[in-house]
CSV table of C-alpha atoms and ligand atoms in Angstrom, one decimal:
chain,number,residue,atom,x,y,z
N,1,MET,CA,0.0,0.0,0.0
N,2,LYS,CA,1.3,3.5,-0.9
N,3,PHE,CA,-0.4,6.7,0.1
N,4,ILE,CA,-0.2,10.5,-0.4
N,5,ASN,CA,-1.4,12.7,2.5
N,6,LEU,CA,-3.3,15.6,1.2
N,7,LYS,CA,-2.7,18.3,3.9
N,8,LEU,CA,-5.3,21.0,4.4
N,9,LYS,CA,-6.0,23.5,7.2
N,10,ALA,CA,-9.0,21.4,8.1
N,11,ASN,CA,-10.0,18.0,6.7
N,12,SER,CA,-6.6,16.6,5.6
N,13,TYR,CA,-7.0,13.1,4.2
N,14,PRO,CA,-5.0,10.3,2.6
N,15,ILE,CA,-5.1,9.0,-1.0
N,16,ILE,CA,-4.5,5.3,-0.7
N,17,PHE,CA,-3.1,3.3,-3.5
N,18,SER,CA,-3.7,-0.4,-3.0
N,19,ASP,CA,-4.9,-3.5,-4.8
N,20,ASP,CA,-6.0,-5.1,-1.5
N,21,TYR,CA,-9.6,-4.6,-0.4
N,22,GLY,CA,-8.5,-5.3,3.1
N,23,ASP,CA,-6.9,-1.9,3.0
N,24,LEU,CA,-10.2,-0.4,2.2
N,25,LEU,CA,-11.8,-2.0,5.2
N,26,CYS,CA,-8.9,-0.9,7.4
N,27,CYS,CA,-9.3,2.7,6.3
N,28,LEU,CA,-13.0,2.6,6.9
N,29,LYS,CA,-12.4,1.4,10.4
N,30,LYS,CA,-9.5,3.8,11.0
N,31,TYR,CA,-10.9,7.0,9.6
N,32,LEU,CA,-14.7,6.5,10.1
N,33,ASN,CA,-16.5,5.4,13.2
N,34,SER,CA,-19.6,3.9,11.6
N,35,LYS,CA,-20.9,0.6,10.4
N,36,SER,CA,-23.6,2.1,8.2
N,37,VAL,CA,-22.6,2.7,4.6
N,38,PHE,CA,-24.5,4.1,1.6
N,39,LEU,CA,-23.0,3.2,-1.7
N,40,ILE,CA,-23.8,5.3,-4.8
N,41,SER,CA,-22.9,3.9,-8.2
N,42,ASP,CA,-24.0,3.9,-11.8
N,43,SER,CA,-25.5,1.2,-14.0
N,44,ASN,CA,-22.2,0.2,-15.6
N,45,VAL,CA,-20.0,0.0,-12.6
N,46,SER,CA,-22.6,-1.6,-10.4
N,47,LYS,CA,-23.0,-4.6,-12.7
N,48,ILE,CA,-19.3,-5.5,-12.2
N,49,TYR,CA,-18.3,-4.3,-8.8
N,50,LEU,CA,-21.2,-3.3,-6.5
N,51,GLU,CA,-22.1,-6.8,-5.2
N,52,LYS,CA,-18.4,-7.6,-4.7
N,53,ILE,CA,-17.9,-4.5,-2.6
N,54,ILE,CA,-21.1,-5.1,-0.6
N,55,ASN,CA,-20.0,-8.7,0.2
N,56,ILE,CA,-16.7,-7.4,1.4
N,57,LEU,CA,-18.4,-4.9,3.7
N,58,LYS,CA,-21.0,-7.4,4.9
N,59,LYS,CA,-18.4,-9.9,6.0
N,60,GLU,CA,-17.2,-7.2,8.4
N,61,LYS,CA,-20.7,-6.6,9.6
N,62,PHE,CA,-21.2,-3.3,7.8
N,63,LYS,CA,-24.9,-2.5,7.2
N,64,THR,CA,-25.2,-1.3,3.5
N,65,GLU,CA,-27.7,0.5,1.4
N,66,ASN,CA,-27.1,1.5,-2.2
N,67,PHE,CA,-28.5,3.7,-5.0
N,68,VAL,CA,-27.6,3.1,-8.7
N,69,PHE,CA,-28.4,5.6,-11.4
N,70,LYS,CA,-28.1,5.4,-15.2
N,71,ALA,CA,-24.5,5.8,-16.3
N,72,GLY,CA,-23.4,8.9,-18.1
N,73,GLU,CA,-23.0,12.7,-17.9
N,74,LYS,CA,-26.7,13.1,-18.7
N,75,SER,CA,-27.6,11.8,-15.2
N,76,LYS,CA,-25.5,14.4,-13.5
N,77,ASN,CA,-28.4,16.7,-12.6
N,78,ILE,CA,-30.7,17.9,-9.9
N,79,LYS,CA,-33.3,15.3,-10.7
N,80,THR,CA,-31.0,12.4,-9.9
N,81,LEU,CA,-30.0,14.1,-6.7
N,82,VAL,CA,-33.6,14.5,-5.6
N,83,GLU,CA,-34.2,10.8,-6.3
N,84,ILE,CA,-31.2,10.0,-4.1
N,85,TYR,CA,-32.4,12.3,-1.2
N,86,ASN,CA,-35.8,10.6,-1.3
N,87,TYR,CA,-34.4,7.1,-1.4
N,88,ALA,CA,-32.0,7.9,1.5
N,89,LEU,CA,-34.8,9.2,3.6
N,90,LYS,CA,-37.0,6.2,2.7
N,91,VAL,CA,-34.3,3.6,3.8
N,92,GLY,CA,-33.7,5.6,7.0
N,93,LEU,CA,-30.1,6.9,6.6
N,94,ASP,CA,-28.9,9.0,9.4
N,95,ARG,CA,-26.1,11.4,10.1
N,96,LYS,CA,-23.7,8.6,11.0
N,97,THR,CA,-24.0,6.9,7.6
N,98,VAL,CA,-20.9,7.0,5.4
N,99,VAL,CA,-21.5,7.8,1.7
N,100,ILE,CA,-19.2,5.8,-0.7
N,101,ALA,CA,-18.9,6.9,-4.3
N,102,LEU,CA,-18.2,3.8,-6.4
N,103,GLY,CA,-17.6,4.9,-9.9
N,104,GLY,CA,-16.2,7.5,-12.3
N,105,GLY,CA,-16.3,11.3,-12.3
N,106,VAL,CA,-20.1,11.6,-12.6
N,107,VAL,CA,-20.7,9.3,-9.6
N,108,GLY,CA,-18.1,11.0,-7.5
N,109,ASP,CA,-19.5,14.5,-8.2
N,110,VAL,CA,-23.1,13.5,-7.6
N,111,ALA,CA,-22.4,11.4,-4.5
N,112,GLY,CA,-20.1,14.1,-3.1
N,113,PHE,CA,-22.8,16.7,-3.6
N,114,PHE,CA,-25.4,14.4,-1.9
N,115,ALA,CA,-23.0,13.8,1.0
N,116,SER,CA,-22.3,17.5,1.4
N,117,THR,CA,-26.0,18.4,1.6
N,118,PHE,CA,-28.0,15.5,3.0
N,119,MET,CA,-28.8,16.3,6.6
N,120,ARG,CA,-26.2,19.1,6.3
N,121,GLY,CA,-23.4,16.7,5.6
N,122,LEU,CA,-22.4,13.0,5.9
N,123,ASN,CA,-18.9,11.6,5.9
N,124,PHE,CA,-17.8,10.6,2.4
N,125,VAL,CA,-15.3,8.2,0.7
N,126,GLN,CA,-14.3,8.1,-2.9
N,127,ILE,CA,-13.6,4.8,-4.6
N,128,PRO,CA,-12.8,5.9,-8.2
N,129,THR,CA,-13.2,3.2,-10.8
N,130,THR,CA,-12.1,5.1,-14.0
N,131,LEU,CA,-8.8,6.7,-15.0
N,132,LEU,CA,-10.3,10.1,-15.1
N,133,ALA,CA,-11.7,9.8,-11.5
N,134,MET,CA,-8.4,8.3,-10.2
N,135,VAL,CA,-6.2,11.1,-11.6
N,136,ASP,CA,-8.5,14.0,-11.0
N,137,SER,CA,-12.1,14.2,-10.0
N,138,SER,CA,-12.0,12.0,-6.9
N,139,ILE,CA,-9.3,14.2,-5.3
N,140,GLY,CA,-9.8,17.8,-4.0
N,141,GLY,CA,-13.4,17.9,-2.9
N,142,LYS,CA,-15.2,19.4,-5.9
N,143,THR,CA,-18.8,18.1,-6.1
N,144,GLY,CA,-21.7,19.1,-8.2
N,145,VAL,CA,-24.2,18.7,-10.9
N,146,ASN,CA,-24.9,20.2,-14.4
N,147,LEU,CA,-27.7,22.4,-15.5
N,148,GLU,CA,-29.0,22.2,-19.0
N,149,THR,CA,-27.6,25.7,-19.4
N,150,GLY,CA,-24.1,25.0,-17.9
N,151,LYS,CA,-21.7,22.3,-16.7
N,152,ASN,CA,-20.9,22.0,-13.0
N,153,ILE,CA,-22.8,25.2,-12.2
N,154,VAL,CA,-24.3,23.9,-8.9
N,155,GLY,CA,-21.8,22.4,-6.5
N,156,THR,CA,-19.9,22.5,-3.3
N,157,PHE,CA,-16.3,22.0,-2.0
N,158,TYR,CA,-16.6,19.0,0.3
N,159,GLN,CA,-13.5,16.8,1.0
N,160,PRO,CA,-13.8,13.0,1.3
N,161,LYS,CA,-12.4,11.3,4.4
N,162,PHE,CA,-10.1,9.3,2.1
N,163,VAL,CA,-9.7,8.2,-1.5
N,164,TYR,CA,-9.1,4.5,-2.2
N,165,ILE,CA,-7.4,4.0,-5.6
N,166,ASN,CA,-7.2,0.4,-6.9
N,167,SER,CA,-6.0,0.3,-10.5
N,168,ASN,CA,-7.4,-3.2,-11.0
N,169,PHE,CA,-10.7,-1.4,-11.7
N,170,LEU,CA,-9.2,-0.3,-15.0
N,171,LYS,CA,-9.0,-3.8,-16.3
N,172,THR,CA,-12.7,-3.6,-17.2
N,173,LEU,CA,-12.6,0.0,-18.5
N,174,GLU,CA,-13.4,0.5,-22.2
N,175,ILE,CA,-10.7,2.1,-24.3
N,176,ASN,CA,-12.8,5.3,-24.9
N,177,HIS,CA,-12.9,5.8,-21.1
N,178,ILE,CA,-9.1,5.2,-20.9
N,179,LYS,CA,-8.8,8.0,-23.5
N,180,ASN,CA,-11.2,10.1,-21.5
N,181,GLY,CA,-8.8,9.9,-18.5
N,182,MET,CA,-5.8,10.5,-20.6
N,183,GLY,CA,-7.2,13.9,-21.5
N,184,GLU,CA,-6.9,14.9,-17.9
N,185,VAL,CA,-3.5,13.3,-17.6
N,186,LEU,CA,-2.2,15.3,-20.5
N,187,LYS,CA,-3.5,18.5,-18.8
N,188,TYR,CA,-1.1,17.9,-15.9
N,189,ALA,CA,1.8,17.4,-18.2
N,190,ILE,CA,1.2,20.5,-20.2
N,191,ALA,CA,0.4,22.7,-17.2
N,192,PHE,CA,3.1,21.4,-14.8
N,193,SER,CA,5.8,19.2,-16.1
N,194,HIS,CA,7.9,19.0,-19.2
N,195,LYS,CA,9.5,15.8,-17.9
N,196,PHE,CA,6.1,14.2,-17.5
N,197,PHE,CA,5.1,15.4,-21.0
N,198,LYS,CA,8.2,13.6,-22.4
N,199,GLU,CA,7.4,10.5,-20.4
N,200,LEU,CA,3.9,10.5,-22.0
N,201,ASN,CA,5.4,10.9,-25.4
N,202,LEU,CA,7.5,7.8,-24.8
N,203,LEU,CA,4.6,5.6,-23.8
N,204,PRO,CA,3.9,2.6,-26.0
N,205,ASP,CA,0.7,2.6,-28.1
N,206,LYS,CA,-2.2,3.4,-25.7
N,207,SER,CA,-3.9,0.0,-26.4
N,208,ILE,CA,-0.9,-1.8,-24.8
N,209,PHE,CA,-0.5,0.2,-21.6
N,210,THR,CA,0.1,-2.1,-18.7
N,211,LEU,CA,-1.4,-1.7,-15.2
N,212,SER,CA,2.1,-0.7,-14.0
N,213,ASP,CA,2.2,2.1,-16.6
N,214,PHE,CA,-1.1,3.3,-15.2
N,215,ASP,CA,0.0,3.0,-11.5
N,216,ASN,CA,2.9,5.2,-12.3
N,217,ILE,CA,0.8,7.8,-14.3
N,218,ILE,CA,-1.9,7.8,-11.6
N,219,TYR,CA,0.5,8.3,-8.7
N,220,LYS,CA,2.2,11.2,-10.5
N,221,CYS,CA,-1.1,12.9,-11.4
N,222,CYS,CA,-2.3,12.5,-7.8
N,223,LYS,CA,0.9,14.2,-6.6
N,224,PHE,CA,0.3,17.1,-8.9
N,225,LYS,CA,-3.3,17.3,-7.8
N,226,ALA,CA,-2.6,17.1,-4.1
N,227,LYS,CA,0.0,19.8,-4.2
N,228,ILE,CA,-2.4,22.2,-6.1
N,229,VAL,CA,-5.3,21.5,-3.8
N,230,GLU,CA,-3.1,22.0,-0.7
N,231,GLU,CA,-2.1,25.4,-2.1
N,232,ASP,CA,-5.5,26.6,-3.2
N,233,GLU,CA,-8.3,24.4,-1.9
N,234,LYS,CA,-11.2,26.7,-2.8
N,235,GLU,CA,-9.7,28.0,-6.1
N,236,LYS,CA,-9.2,31.5,-4.8
N,237,LYS,CA,-5.6,32.2,-5.6
N,238,GLY,CA,-5.5,31.4,-9.4
N,239,VAL,CA,-3.5,28.2,-8.7
N,240,ARG,CA,-6.2,25.6,-8.7
N,241,GLU,CA,-7.6,27.3,-11.8
N,242,LEU,CA,-4.6,25.9,-13.7
N,243,LEU,CA,-6.3,22.5,-13.4
N,244,ASN,CA,-9.0,24.0,-15.6
N,245,LEU,CA,-6.7,24.1,-18.6
N,246,GLY,CA,-8.9,23.4,-21.7
N,247,HIS,CA,-12.1,23.3,-19.6
N,248,THR,CA,-13.7,26.6,-20.6
N,249,PHE,CA,-14.0,25.6,-24.3
N,250,GLY,CA,-14.5,21.9,-23.3
N,251,HIS,CA,-17.4,22.6,-21.0
N,252,ALA,CA,-19.0,24.8,-23.7
N,253,LEU,CA,-18.8,21.8,-26.2
N,254,GLU,CA,-20.3,19.5,-23.6
N,255,THR,CA,-23.2,21.8,-22.9
N,256,ILE,CA,-23.9,22.7,-26.5
N,257,THR,CA,-24.0,19.0,-27.4
N,258,LYS,CA,-26.3,18.3,-24.4
N,259,TYR,CA,-23.7,16.1,-22.7
N,260,LYS,CA,-24.2,13.4,-25.3
N,261,LYS,CA,-21.5,13.8,-27.9
N,262,TYR,CA,-18.3,14.0,-25.9
N,263,LEU,CA,-16.9,12.3,-22.8
N,264,HIS,CA,-15.5,15.0,-20.5
N,265,GLY,CA,-11.9,14.2,-21.2
N,266,GLU,CA,-12.4,14.2,-24.9
N,267,ALA,CA,-14.0,17.7,-24.7
N,268,VAL,CA,-11.1,18.8,-22.5
N,269,VAL,CA,-8.6,17.7,-25.1
N,270,LEU,CA,-10.4,19.8,-27.7
N,271,GLY,CA,-10.4,22.6,-25.2
N,272,ILE,CA,-6.6,22.2,-24.8
N,273,LEU,CA,-6.2,22.3,-28.6
N,274,PHE,CA,-8.3,25.5,-28.5
N,275,VAL,CA,-6.3,27.3,-25.9
N,276,VAL,CA,-3.0,26.3,-27.5
N,277,LYS,CA,-4.3,27.8,-30.8
N,278,LEU,CA,-5.4,30.9,-28.9
N,279,ALA,CA,-2.1,31.2,-27.0
N,280,ASN,CA,-0.2,30.9,-30.2
N,281,LYS,CA,-2.3,33.4,-32.0
N,282,ILE,CA,-1.6,36.1,-29.4
N,283,LYS,CA,2.1,35.0,-29.3
N,284,PHE,CA,1.8,33.8,-25.7
N,285,CYS,CA,3.3,30.5,-26.8
N,286,ASP,CA,5.7,29.7,-29.6
N,287,ASP,CA,5.0,27.5,-32.7
N,288,ASP,CA,7.0,24.6,-31.3
N,289,THR,CA,4.9,24.4,-28.2
N,290,LYS,CA,1.8,24.4,-30.3
N,291,SER,CA,3.0,21.7,-32.7
N,292,ASN,CA,4.3,19.5,-29.9
N,293,ILE,CA,1.0,19.6,-28.1
N,294,GLU,CA,-0.9,19.0,-31.3
N,295,LYS,CA,1.4,16.0,-32.0
N,296,ILE,CA,0.9,14.3,-28.6
N,297,ILE,CA,-2.9,14.7,-28.9
N,298,LEU,CA,-2.8,12.9,-32.2
N,299,ASN,CA,-0.4,10.2,-30.9
N,300,LEU,CA,-2.8,9.5,-28.0
N,301,GLY,CA,-5.5,8.8,-30.5
N,302,PHE,CA,-7.8,11.7,-30.0
N,303,ASN,CA,-10.1,13.1,-32.6
N,304,THR,CA,-9.0,16.6,-33.3
N,305,LYS,CA,-11.8,17.7,-35.6
N,306,ILE,CA,-15.0,19.4,-34.4
N,307,ASN,CA,-18.1,18.9,-36.4
N,308,LEU,CA,-20.8,21.0,-34.9
N,309,LYS,CA,-24.0,22.6,-36.2
N,310,THR,CA,-23.6,25.8,-34.2
N,311,ASP,CA,-22.0,29.1,-34.7
N,312,ALA,CA,-19.0,30.6,-33.0
N,313,LYS,CA,-21.0,33.2,-31.2
N,314,ASN,CA,-23.0,30.5,-29.4
N,315,ILE,CA,-19.9,28.9,-28.2
N,316,LEU,CA,-18.5,32.2,-27.0
N,317,SER,CA,-21.6,33.1,-25.1
N,318,LEU,CA,-21.5,29.7,-23.3
N,319,MET,CA,-17.8,30.2,-22.5
N,320,LYS,CA,-18.7,33.5,-20.9
N,321,LYS,CA,-21.0,31.6,-18.5
N,322,ASP,CA,-18.0,29.6,-17.2
N,323,LYS,CA,-17.4,29.9,-13.4
N,324,LYS,CA,-14.0,31.4,-14.1
N,325,SER,CA,-15.5,34.4,-16.0
N,326,VAL,CA,-15.8,37.7,-14.2
N,327,SER,CA,-18.3,40.3,-15.4
N,328,LYS,CA,-18.7,38.2,-18.5
N,329,THR,CA,-15.0,38.4,-19.3
N,330,ILE,CA,-13.5,35.0,-19.8
N,331,ARG,CA,-10.3,34.4,-17.8
N,332,PHE,CA,-8.3,31.8,-19.7
N,333,VAL,CA,-5.7,29.4,-18.5
N,334,LEU,CA,-3.2,29.4,-21.3
N,335,PRO,CA,-0.1,27.2,-22.0
N,336,GLN,CA,3.1,29.4,-22.1
N,337,LYS,CA,5.4,26.5,-22.8
N,338,ILE,CA,5.2,22.8,-22.1
N,339,GLY,CA,5.2,22.4,-18.3
N,340,LYS,CA,3.9,25.9,-17.6
N,341,ALA,CA,0.4,27.3,-17.8
N,342,VAL,CA,-0.7,30.7,-16.6
N,343,SER,CA,-4.2,31.6,-15.3
N,344,HIS,CA,-6.4,34.8,-15.4
N,345,ILE,CA,-5.5,35.8,-19.0
N,346,GLU,CA,-8.0,38.0,-20.7
N,347,VAL,CA,-8.2,37.9,-24.5
N,348,ASP,CA,-10.2,40.2,-26.8
N,349,ASP,CA,-13.6,38.7,-27.9
N,350,LYS,CA,-12.8,39.4,-31.5
N,351,ILE,CA,-9.7,37.1,-31.3
N,352,ILE,CA,-11.5,34.4,-29.4
N,353,LEU,CA,-14.2,34.4,-32.0
N,354,GLU,CA,-11.7,34.1,-34.8
N,355,VAL,CA,-10.0,31.1,-33.2
N,356,ILE,CA,-13.4,29.4,-32.5
N,357,LYS,CA,-14.4,30.0,-36.2
N,358,ASP,CA,-11.2,28.5,-37.5
N,359,PHE,CA,-11.5,25.5,-35.2
N,360,ILE,CA,-15.1,24.5,-35.8
N,361,ARG,CA,-15.3,25.0,-39.5
P,1,LIG,N1,-10.9,19.1,-11.8
P,1,LIG,C1,-10.3,20.3,-11.5
P,1,LIG,C2,-10.2,20.6,-10.0
P,1,LIG,O1,-10.4,19.7,-9.3
P,1,LIG,O2,-9.9,21.6,-9.6
């Protein structure tokens, strides 16, 4: 078992890396004084793992309840939350119950929001089962749901008591979900580490990654993430915002396509392509940086073309609704060179529109 301690003023917690479910039980006993557990999962993950986890818990005399919702970003909404609140009341959960998110980013965000609001807050544990959730969304306490008009617009900061990462879950993950996670992995390399970027460039073809490649990638990303969250837990200092590289444009794409066309990581990769084009256009980054980023995106097997029936102004107006915008001015995170991104950059609307038009045509 390896772990990273994420240190915060209040609510520090460990990220545990282990392929032994015994370690999960130990952590539940060590960090949480309760035998009542409420598992939240989705229709894909639950088919493979829910019963297994429930059996492990039951052997140790945990009392379990569970709620499963339809897999996919479309379920990440207030309606799903209300169903969970009602179910939780019906089965008699109380303030001592521990909420466990068993799934990917959508499950973690919804379960975390539920845990942070039901009866004014229940203890919460993240068991991420996708690459995206292991490297990013399960860590740092962002929870929330989407509105039809905007992604992640309703949410809270609410830290889990611990995160249990077992890369064996990836054995059953489909290749498009591996790619989805690689979108967020790439974000860390571009924003924080040229060395990590080079390592990603050296990886074998993505279809033959081994679990040990993943263990290494996940651990490194969690180190980046923990450091950033420790510095700027509530995204107030412009530091955590660096993790939103590619997200403003990516979120607009997800919203405009009604959360149906792109997985989050795929949209983020298109968002990264967008900001590198924008940064290059205003001479914030040089041509080599742009072409190296474009190359790695192609090498990792991402689609780099956007085929949308919408106009650039629509996308721009959605981007202005992003949480990072202030007085309708978008504040971009732009790559300056590989391994260094900068937040809070304002760009003239005319230039943004030109880059969007070029990109979507
Ligand atoms: N996924 C970005 C963040 O946690 O801040």
